[in-house]
PDB file of C-alpha atoms and ligand atoms in Angstrom:
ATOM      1  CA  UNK E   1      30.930 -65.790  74.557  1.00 83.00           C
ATOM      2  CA  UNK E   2      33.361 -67.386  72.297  1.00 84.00           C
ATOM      3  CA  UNK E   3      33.536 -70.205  69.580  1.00 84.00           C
ATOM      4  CA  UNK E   4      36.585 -71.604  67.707  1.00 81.00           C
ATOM      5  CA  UNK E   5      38.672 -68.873  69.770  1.00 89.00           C
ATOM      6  CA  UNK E   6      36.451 -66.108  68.256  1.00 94.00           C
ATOM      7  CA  UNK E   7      35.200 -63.772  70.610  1.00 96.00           C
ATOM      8  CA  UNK E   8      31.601 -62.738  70.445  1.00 98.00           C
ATOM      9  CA  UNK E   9      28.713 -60.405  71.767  1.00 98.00           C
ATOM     10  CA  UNK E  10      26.926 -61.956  74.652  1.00 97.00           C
ATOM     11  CA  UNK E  11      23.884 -63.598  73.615  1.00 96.00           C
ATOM     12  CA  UNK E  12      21.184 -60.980  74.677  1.00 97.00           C
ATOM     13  CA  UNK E  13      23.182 -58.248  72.318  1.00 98.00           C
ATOM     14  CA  UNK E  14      22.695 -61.043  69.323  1.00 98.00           C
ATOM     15  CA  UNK E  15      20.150 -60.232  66.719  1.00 98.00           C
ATOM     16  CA  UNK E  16      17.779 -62.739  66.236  1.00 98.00           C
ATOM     17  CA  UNK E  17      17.382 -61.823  62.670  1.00 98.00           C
ATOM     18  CA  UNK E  18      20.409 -61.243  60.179  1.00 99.00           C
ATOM     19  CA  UNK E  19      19.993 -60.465  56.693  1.00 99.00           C
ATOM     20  CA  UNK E  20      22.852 -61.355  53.989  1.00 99.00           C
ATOM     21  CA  UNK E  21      23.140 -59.351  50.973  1.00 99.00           C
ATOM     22  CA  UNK E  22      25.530 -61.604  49.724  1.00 98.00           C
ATOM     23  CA  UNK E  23      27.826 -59.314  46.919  1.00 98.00           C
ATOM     24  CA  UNK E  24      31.055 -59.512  45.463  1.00 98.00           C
ATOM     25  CA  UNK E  25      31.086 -62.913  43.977  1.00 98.00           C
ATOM     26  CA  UNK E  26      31.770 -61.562  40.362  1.00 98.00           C
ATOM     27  CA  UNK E  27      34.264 -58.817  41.545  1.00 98.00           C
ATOM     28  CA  UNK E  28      36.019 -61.706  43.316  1.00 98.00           C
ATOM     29  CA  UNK E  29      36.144 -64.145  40.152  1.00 98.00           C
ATOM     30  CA  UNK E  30      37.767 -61.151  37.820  1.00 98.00           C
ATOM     31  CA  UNK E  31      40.344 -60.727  40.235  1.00 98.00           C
ATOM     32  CA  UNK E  32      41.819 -63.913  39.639  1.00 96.00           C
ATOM     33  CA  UNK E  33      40.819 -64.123  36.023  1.00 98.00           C
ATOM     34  CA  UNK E  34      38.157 -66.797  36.726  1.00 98.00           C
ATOM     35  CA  UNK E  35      34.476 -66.499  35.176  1.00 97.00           C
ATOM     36  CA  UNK E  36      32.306 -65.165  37.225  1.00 98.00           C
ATOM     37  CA  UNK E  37      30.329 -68.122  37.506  1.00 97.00           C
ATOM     38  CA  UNK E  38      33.571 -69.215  39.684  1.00 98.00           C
ATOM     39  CA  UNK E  39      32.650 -66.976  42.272  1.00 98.00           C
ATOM     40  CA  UNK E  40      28.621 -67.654  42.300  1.00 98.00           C
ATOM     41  CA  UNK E  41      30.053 -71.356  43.194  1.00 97.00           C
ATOM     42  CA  UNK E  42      32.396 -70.231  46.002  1.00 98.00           C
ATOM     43  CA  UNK E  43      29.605 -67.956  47.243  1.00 98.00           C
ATOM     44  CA  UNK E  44      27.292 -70.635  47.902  1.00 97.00           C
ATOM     45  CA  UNK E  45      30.406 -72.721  49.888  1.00 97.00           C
ATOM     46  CA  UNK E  46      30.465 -69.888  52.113  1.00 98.00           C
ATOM     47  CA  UNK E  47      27.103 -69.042  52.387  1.00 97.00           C
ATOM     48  CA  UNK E  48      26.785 -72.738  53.367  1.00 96.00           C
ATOM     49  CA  UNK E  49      29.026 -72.269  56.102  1.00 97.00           C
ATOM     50  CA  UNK E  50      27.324 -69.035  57.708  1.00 98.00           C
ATOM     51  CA  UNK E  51      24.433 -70.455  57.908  1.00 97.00           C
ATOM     52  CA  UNK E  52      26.279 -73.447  60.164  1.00 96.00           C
ATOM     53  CA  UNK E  53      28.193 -70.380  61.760  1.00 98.00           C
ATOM     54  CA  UNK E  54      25.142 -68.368  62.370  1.00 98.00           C
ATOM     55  CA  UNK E  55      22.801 -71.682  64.068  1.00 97.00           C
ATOM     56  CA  UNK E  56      26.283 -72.280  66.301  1.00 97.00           C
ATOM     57  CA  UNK E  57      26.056 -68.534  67.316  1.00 97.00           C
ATOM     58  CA  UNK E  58      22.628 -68.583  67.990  1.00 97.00           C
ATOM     59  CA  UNK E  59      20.881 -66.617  65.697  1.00 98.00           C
ATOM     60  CA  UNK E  60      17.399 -67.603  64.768  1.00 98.00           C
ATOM     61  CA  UNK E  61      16.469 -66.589  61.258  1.00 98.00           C
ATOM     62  CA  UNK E  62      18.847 -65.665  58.814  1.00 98.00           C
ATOM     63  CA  UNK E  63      17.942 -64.155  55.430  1.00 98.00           C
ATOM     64  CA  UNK E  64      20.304 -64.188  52.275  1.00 98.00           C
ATOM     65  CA  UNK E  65      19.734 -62.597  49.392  1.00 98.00           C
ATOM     66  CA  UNK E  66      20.993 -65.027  46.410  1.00 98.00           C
ATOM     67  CA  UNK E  67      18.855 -63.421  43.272  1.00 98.00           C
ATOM     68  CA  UNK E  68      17.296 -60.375  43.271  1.00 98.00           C
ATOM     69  CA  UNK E  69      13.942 -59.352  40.865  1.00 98.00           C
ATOM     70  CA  UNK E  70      16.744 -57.085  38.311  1.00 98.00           C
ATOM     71  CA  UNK E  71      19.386 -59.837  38.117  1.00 98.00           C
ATOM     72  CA  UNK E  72      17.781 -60.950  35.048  1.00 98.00           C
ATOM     73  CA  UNK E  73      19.243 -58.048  33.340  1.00 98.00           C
ATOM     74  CA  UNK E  74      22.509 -59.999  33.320  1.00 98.00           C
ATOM     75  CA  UNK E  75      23.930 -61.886  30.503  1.00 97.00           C
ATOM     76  CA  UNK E  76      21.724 -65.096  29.692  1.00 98.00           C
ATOM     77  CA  UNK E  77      24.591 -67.623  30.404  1.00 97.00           C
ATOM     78  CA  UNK E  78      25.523 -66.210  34.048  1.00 97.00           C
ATOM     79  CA  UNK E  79      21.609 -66.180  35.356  1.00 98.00           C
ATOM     80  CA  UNK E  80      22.277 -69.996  33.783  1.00 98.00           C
ATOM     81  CA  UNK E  81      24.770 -70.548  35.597  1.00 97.00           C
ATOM     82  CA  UNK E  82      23.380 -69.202  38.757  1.00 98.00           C
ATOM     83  CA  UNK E  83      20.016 -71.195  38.506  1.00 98.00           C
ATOM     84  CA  UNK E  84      22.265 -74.446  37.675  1.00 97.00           C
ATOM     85  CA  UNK E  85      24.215 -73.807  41.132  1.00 96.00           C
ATOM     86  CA  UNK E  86      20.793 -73.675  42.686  1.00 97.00           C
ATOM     87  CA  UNK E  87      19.703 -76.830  41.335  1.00 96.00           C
ATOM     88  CA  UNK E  88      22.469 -78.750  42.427  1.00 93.00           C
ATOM     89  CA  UNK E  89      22.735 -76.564  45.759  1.00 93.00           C
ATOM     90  CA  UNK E  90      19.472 -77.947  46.512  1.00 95.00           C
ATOM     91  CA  UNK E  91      20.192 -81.664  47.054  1.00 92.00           C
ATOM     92  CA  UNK E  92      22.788 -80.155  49.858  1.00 92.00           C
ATOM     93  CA  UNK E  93      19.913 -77.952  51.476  1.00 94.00           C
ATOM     94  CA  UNK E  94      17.472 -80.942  51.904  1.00 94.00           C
ATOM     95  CA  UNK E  95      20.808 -83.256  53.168  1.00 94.00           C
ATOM     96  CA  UNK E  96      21.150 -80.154  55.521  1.00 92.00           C
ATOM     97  CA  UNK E  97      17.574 -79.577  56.791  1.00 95.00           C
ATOM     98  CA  UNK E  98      17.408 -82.825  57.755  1.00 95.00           C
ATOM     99  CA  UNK E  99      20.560 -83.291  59.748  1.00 94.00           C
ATOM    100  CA  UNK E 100      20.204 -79.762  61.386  1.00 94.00           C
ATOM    101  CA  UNK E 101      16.837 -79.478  61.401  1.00 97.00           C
ATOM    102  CA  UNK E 102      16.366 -76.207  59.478  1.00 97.00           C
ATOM    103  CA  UNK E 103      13.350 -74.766  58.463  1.00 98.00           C
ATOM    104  CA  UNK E 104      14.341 -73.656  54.474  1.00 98.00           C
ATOM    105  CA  UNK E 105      12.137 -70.810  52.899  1.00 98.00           C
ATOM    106  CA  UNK E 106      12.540 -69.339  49.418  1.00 98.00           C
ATOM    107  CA  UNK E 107      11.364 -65.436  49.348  1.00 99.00           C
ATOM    108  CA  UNK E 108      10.471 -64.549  46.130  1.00 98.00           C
ATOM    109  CA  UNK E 109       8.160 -65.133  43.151  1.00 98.00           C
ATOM    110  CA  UNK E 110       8.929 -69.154  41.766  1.00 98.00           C
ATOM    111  CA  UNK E 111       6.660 -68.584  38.552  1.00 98.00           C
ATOM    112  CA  UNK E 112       9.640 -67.699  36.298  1.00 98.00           C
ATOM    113  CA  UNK E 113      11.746 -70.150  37.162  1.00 98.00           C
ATOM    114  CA  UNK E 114      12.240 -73.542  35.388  1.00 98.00           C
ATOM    115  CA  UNK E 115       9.575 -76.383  36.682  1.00 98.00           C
ATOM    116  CA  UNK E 116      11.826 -79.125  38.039  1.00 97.00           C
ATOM    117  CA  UNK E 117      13.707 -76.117  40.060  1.00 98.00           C
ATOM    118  CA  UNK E 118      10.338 -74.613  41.508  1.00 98.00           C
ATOM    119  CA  UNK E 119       9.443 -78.201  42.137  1.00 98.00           C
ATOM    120  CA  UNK E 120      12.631 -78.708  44.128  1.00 97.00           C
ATOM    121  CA  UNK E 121      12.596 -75.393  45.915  1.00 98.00           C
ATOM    122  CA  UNK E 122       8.735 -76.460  47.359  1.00 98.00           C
ATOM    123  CA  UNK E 123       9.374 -80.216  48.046  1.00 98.00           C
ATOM    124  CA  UNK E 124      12.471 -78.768  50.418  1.00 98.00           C
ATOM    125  CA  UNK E 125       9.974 -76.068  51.896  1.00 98.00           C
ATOM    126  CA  UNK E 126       7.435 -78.883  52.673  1.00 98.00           C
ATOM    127  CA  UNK E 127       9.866 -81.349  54.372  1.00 97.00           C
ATOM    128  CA  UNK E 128      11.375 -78.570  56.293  1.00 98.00           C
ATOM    129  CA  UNK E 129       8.361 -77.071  57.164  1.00 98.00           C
ATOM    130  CA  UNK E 130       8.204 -78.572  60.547  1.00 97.00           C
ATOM    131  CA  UNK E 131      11.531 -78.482  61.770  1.00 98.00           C
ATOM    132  CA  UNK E 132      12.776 -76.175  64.885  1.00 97.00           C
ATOM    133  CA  UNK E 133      16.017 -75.202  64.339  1.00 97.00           C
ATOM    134  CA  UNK E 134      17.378 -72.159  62.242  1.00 98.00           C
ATOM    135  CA  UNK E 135      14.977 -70.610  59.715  1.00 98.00           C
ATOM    136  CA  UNK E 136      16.874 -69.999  56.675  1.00 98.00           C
ATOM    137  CA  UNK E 137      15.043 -67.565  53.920  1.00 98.00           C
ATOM    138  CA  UNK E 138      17.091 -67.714  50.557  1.00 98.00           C
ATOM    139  CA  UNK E 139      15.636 -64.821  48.662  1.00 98.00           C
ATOM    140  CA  UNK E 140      15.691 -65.853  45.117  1.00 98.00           C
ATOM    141  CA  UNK E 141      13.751 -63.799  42.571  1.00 98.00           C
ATOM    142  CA  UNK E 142      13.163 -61.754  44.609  1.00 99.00           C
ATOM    143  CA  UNK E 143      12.477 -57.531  45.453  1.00 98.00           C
ATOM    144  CA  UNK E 144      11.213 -55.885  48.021  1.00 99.00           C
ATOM    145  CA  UNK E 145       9.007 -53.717  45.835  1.00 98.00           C
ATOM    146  CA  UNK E 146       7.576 -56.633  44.168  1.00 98.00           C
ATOM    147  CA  UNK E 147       7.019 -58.384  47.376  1.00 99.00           C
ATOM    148  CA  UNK E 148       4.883 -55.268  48.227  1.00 99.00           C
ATOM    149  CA  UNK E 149       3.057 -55.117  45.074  1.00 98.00           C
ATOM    150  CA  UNK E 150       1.903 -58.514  45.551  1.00 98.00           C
ATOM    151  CA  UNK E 151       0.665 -58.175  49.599  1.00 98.00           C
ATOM    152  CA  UNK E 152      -1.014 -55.120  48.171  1.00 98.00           C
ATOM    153  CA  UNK E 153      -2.690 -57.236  45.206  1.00 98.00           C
ATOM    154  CA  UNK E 154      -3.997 -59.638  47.854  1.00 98.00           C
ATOM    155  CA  UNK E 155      -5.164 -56.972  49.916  1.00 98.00           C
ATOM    156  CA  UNK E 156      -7.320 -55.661  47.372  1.00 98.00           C
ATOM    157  CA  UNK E 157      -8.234 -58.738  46.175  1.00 98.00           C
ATOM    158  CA  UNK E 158      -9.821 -59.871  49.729  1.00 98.00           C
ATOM    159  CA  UNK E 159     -10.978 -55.720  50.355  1.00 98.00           C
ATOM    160  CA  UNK E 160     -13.316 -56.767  46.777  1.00 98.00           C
ATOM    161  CA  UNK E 161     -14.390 -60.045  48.095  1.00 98.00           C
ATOM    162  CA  UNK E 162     -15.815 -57.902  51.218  1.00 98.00           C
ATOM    163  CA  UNK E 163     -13.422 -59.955  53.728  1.00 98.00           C
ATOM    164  CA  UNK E 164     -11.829 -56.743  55.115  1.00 98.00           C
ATOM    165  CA  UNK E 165     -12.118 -52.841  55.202  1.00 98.00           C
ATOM    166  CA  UNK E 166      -9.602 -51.203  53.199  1.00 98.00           C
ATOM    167  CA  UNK E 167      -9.566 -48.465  56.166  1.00 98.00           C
ATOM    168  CA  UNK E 168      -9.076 -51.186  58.650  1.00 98.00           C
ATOM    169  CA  UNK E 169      -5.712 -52.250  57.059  1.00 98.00           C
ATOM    170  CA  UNK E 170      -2.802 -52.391  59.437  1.00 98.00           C
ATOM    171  CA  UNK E 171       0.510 -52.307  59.266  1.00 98.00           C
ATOM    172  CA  UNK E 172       0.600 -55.919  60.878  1.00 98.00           C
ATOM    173  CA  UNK E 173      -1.690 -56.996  58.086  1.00 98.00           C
ATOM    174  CA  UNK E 174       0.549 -55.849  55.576  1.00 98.00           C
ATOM    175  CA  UNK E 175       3.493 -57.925  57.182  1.00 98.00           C
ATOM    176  CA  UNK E 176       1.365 -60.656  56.960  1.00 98.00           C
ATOM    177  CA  UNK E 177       0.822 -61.184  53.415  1.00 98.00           C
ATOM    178  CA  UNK E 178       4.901 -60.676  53.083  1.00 99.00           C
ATOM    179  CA  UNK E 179       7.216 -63.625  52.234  1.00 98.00           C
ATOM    180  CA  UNK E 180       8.461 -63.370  55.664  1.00 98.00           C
ATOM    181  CA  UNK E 181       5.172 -63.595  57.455  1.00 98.00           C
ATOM    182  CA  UNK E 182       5.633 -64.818  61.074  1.00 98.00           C
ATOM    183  CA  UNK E 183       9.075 -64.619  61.179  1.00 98.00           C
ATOM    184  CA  UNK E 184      10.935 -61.184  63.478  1.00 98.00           C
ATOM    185  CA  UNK E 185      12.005 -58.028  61.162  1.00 98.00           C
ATOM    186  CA  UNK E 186      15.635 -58.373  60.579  1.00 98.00           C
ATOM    187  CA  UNK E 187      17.461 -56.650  63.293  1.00 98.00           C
ATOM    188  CA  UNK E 188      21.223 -56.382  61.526  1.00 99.00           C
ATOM    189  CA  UNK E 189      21.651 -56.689  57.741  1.00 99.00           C
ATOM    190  CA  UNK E 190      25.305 -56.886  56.485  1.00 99.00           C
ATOM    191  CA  UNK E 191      26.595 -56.317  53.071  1.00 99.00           C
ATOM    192  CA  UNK E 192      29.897 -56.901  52.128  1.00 98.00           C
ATOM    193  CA  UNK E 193      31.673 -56.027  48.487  1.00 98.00           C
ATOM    194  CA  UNK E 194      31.797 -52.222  49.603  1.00 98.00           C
ATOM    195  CA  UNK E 195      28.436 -51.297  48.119  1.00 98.00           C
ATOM    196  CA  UNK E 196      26.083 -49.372  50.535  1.00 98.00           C
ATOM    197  CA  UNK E 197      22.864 -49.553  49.126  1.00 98.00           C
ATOM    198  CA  UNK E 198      19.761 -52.134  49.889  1.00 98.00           C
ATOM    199  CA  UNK E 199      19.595 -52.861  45.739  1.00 98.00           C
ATOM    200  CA  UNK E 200      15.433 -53.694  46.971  1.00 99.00           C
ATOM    201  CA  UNK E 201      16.397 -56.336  49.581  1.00 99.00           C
ATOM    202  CA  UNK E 202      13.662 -56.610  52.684  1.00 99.00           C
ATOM    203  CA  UNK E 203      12.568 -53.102  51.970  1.00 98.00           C
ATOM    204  CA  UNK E 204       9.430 -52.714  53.953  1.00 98.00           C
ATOM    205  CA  UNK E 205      10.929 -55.560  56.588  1.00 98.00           C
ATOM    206  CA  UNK E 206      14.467 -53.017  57.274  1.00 98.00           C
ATOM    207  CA  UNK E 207      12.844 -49.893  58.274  1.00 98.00           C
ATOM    208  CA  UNK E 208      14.764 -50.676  62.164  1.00 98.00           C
ATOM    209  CA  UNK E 209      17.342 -52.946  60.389  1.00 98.00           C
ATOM    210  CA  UNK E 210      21.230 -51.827  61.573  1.00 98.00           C
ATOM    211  CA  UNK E 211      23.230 -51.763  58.523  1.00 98.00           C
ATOM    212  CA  UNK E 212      26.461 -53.384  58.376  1.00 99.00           C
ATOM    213  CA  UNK E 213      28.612 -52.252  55.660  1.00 98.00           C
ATOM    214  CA  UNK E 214      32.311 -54.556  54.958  1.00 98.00           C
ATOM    215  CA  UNK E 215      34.700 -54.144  52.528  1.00 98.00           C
ATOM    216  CA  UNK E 216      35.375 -58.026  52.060  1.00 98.00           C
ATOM    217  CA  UNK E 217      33.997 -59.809  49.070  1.00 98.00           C
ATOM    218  CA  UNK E 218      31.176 -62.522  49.900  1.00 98.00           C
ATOM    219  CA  UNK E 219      33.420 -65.406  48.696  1.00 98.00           C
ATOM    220  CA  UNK E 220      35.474 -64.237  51.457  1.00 98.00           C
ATOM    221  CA  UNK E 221      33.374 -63.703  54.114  1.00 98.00           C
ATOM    222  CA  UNK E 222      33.792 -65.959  57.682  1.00 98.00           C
ATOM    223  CA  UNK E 223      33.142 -66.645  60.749  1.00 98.00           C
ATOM    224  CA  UNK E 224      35.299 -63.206  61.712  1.00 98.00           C
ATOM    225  CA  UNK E 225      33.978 -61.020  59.106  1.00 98.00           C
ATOM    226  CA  UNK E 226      31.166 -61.992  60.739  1.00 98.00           C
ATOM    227  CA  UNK E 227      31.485 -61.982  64.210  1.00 98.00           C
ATOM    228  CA  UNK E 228      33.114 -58.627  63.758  1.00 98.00           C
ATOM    229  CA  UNK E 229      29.269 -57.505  62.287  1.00 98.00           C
ATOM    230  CA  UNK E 230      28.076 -59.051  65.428  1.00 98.00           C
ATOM    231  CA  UNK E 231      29.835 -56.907  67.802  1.00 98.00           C
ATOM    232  CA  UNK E 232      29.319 -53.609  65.748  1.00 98.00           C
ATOM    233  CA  UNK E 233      25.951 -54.807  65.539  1.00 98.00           C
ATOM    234  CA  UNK E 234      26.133 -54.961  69.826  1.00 98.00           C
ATOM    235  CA  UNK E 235      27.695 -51.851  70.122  1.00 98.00           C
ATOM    236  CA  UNK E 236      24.437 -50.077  68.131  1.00 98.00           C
ATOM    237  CA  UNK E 237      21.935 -48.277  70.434  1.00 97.00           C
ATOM    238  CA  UNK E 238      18.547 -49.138  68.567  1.00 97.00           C
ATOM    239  CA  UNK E 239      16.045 -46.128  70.111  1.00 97.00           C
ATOM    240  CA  UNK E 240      13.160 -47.163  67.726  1.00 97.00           C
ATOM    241  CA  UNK E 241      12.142 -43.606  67.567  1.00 97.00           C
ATOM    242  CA  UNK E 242      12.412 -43.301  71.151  1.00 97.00           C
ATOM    243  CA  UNK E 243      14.489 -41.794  73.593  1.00 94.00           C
TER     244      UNK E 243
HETATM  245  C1  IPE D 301      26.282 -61.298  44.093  1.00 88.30           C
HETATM  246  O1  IPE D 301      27.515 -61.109  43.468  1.00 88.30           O
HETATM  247  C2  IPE D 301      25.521 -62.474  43.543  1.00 88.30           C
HETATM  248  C3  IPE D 301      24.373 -62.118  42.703  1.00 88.30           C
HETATM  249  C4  IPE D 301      23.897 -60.930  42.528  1.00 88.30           C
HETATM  250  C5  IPE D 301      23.701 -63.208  42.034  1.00 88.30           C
HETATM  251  P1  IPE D 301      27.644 -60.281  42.138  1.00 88.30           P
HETATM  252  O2  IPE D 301      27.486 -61.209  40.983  1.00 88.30           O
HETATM  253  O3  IPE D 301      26.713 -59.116  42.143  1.00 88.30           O
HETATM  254  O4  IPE D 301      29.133 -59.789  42.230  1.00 88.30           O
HETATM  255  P2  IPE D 301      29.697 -58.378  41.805  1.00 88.30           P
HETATM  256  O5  IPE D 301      28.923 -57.355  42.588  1.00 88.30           O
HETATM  257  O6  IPE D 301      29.478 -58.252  40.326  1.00 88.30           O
HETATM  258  O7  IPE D 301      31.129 -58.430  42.179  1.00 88.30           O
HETATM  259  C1  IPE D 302      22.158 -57.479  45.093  1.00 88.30           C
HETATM  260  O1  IPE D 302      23.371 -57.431  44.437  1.00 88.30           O
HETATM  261  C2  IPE D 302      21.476 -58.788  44.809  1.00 88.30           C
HETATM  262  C3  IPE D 302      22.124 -59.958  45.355  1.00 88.30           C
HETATM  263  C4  IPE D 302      23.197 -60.000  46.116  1.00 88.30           C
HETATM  264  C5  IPE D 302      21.491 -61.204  45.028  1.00 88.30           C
HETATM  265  P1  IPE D 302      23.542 -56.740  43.017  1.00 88.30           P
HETATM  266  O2  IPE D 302      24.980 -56.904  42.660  1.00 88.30           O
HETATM  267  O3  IPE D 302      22.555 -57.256  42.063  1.00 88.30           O
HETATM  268  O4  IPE D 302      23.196 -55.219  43.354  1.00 88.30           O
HETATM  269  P2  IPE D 302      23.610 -53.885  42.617  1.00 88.30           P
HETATM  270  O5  IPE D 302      23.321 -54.067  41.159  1.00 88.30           O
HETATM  271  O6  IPE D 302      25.061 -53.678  42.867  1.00 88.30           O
HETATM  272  O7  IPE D 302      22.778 -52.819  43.264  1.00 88.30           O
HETATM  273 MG1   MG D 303      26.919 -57.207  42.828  1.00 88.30          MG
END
C-alpha cells in the first residue's frame, strides 16, 4: 500500500490498535532554547496530524498518552500550561469529530481537573459518542495502576452488593471496568524520545502490545517515523504464547 509516496505494510499486517506515548516535547523545546511549554504546543500540532495520518492508514483506535497520573510532580506553571493547551485543543477536537467523524475518549480520572475543562472533555465525549470513524483515546490523568485500582474498587464494590462472586471474576471482567472497555488491546505501542520504558501507560491493556522504540522527539514525529513503526510493527511474529 502506499500514501503520499510512503510505502506501507499491507493492510492485514496493520494493527488495529496503536498506542502513542507521546515524549520528547520538553527535550525538543531546550534544544532550541524555547520553554518547554513550546514544545507541549508543537506536540499537540503533530499529534493532530497522526491521528489524520493514522484514520488515512486505516487504523482503528489509536491511544495517546498526553498526561500521565505523576506529571503533576512537575513545576506548577508547565502542568498550567499543559491543561491551557488542552482547553483550547478542545474546540479543534469537537471541529474534528464532527468533520471526520471520530469517536473522542479521555482515559483517565477528570475529578482533578478544573470544571469548565472536565465539562469540555465530556460534552466532546457525548457528541462523539456515536460516530464510526477512528476512536481516538487521549489519556489525560491518567496511569495504568490507577486505572486498575479503580476496576478493582468497582469490583469489590458490586462483589459487596452480592451482584457477582469474587471467585467468578474474569479476566474479561476486569477489562471491562477499564477506561478502554470495548475497544481491542493495543497491538503496537510506539515511543519516541529514546526512552524505553511504559512510565504506567496501558499497563494491564500491553501485556501482547509490540513495542516500538524511536529515537525522534514527538514534536518531530510524521507520517515516516511512523510508517517506519508500521512496517517493524509487520515484520513482528506475535506467537501469543504459542508456537
Ligand atoms: C511529553 O514530553 C509530554 C508530557 C509528559 C506532558 P515531556 O514533557 O516529557 O518531554 P521530555 O521527556 O521532558 O523531553
Ligand atoms: C510519559 O512521559 C507520559 C506522557 C508522555 C504523557 P514522561 O516524560 O512523564 O515519562 P518519564 O518520566 O520519562 O518516565
Ligand atoms: Mg518525558
Amino acid at each position: 500500500m502506499e500514501q503520499q509516496g510512503i510505502s506501507l505494510p499491507a493492510q492485514e499486517f496493520l494493527p488495529r490498535h496503536v498506542g502513542i506515548i507521546m515524549d520528547g516535547n520538553g527535550r525538543w523545546a531546550q534544544k532550541q532554547g524555547l520553554p518547554r511549554s513550546a514544545g507541549h504546543k508543537k506536540g499537540a500540532e503533530v499529534f493532530e496530524q497522526i491521528v489524520k495520518d493514522c484514520d488515512e492508514i486505516g487504523i482503528k483506535v489509536v491511544t495517546a498518552y498526553a498526561f500521565s497520573t505523576e506529571n503533576w510532580k512537575r513545576p506548577q506553571a508547565e502542568v498550567e500550561a499543559i491543561m491551557n493547551l488542552l482547553r483550547s485543543y478542545l474546540k479543534r477536537l469537537d471541529a474534528m469529530q464532527k468533520k471526520d467523524n471520530g469517536r473522542i475518549r479521555f482515559l483517565g480520572d477528570k475529578t482533578p481537573l478544573d470544571a469548565d475543562l472536565r465539562r469540555m472533555m465530556e460534552e466532546v465525549e457525548a457528541a462523539s459518542a456515536n460516530n464510526s470513524g477512528i476512536e481516538i483515546n487521549i489519556a489525560v490523568n491518567y496511569g495504568g495502576r490507577a486505572e486498575l485500582v479503580r476496576a478493582a474498587q468497582t469490583l469489590a464494590r458490586q462483589a459487596m452488593a452480592g451482584e457477582i462472586v469474587p471467585g467468578d471474576i474474569t479476566e474479561e471482567m476486569l477489562s471491562d471496568r477499564l477506561y478502554t472497555h470495548g475497544q481491542p488491546d493495543p497491538d503496537l505501542i510506539i515511543r519516541p524520545s529514546g526512552e524505553e520504558r511504559l512510565s504506567n501507560f496501558l499497563v494491564w491493556q500491553s501485556a501482547y502490545a509490540e513495542f516500538v522504540f524511536m529515537d525522534v522527539l514527538w514534536p518531530d514525529f510524521n507520517k515516516e517515523h511512523l510508517a517506519e513503526a508500521l512496517w517493524e510493527y509487520a515484520r513482528r511474529n506475535r506467537r501469543f504464547g504459542g508456537v
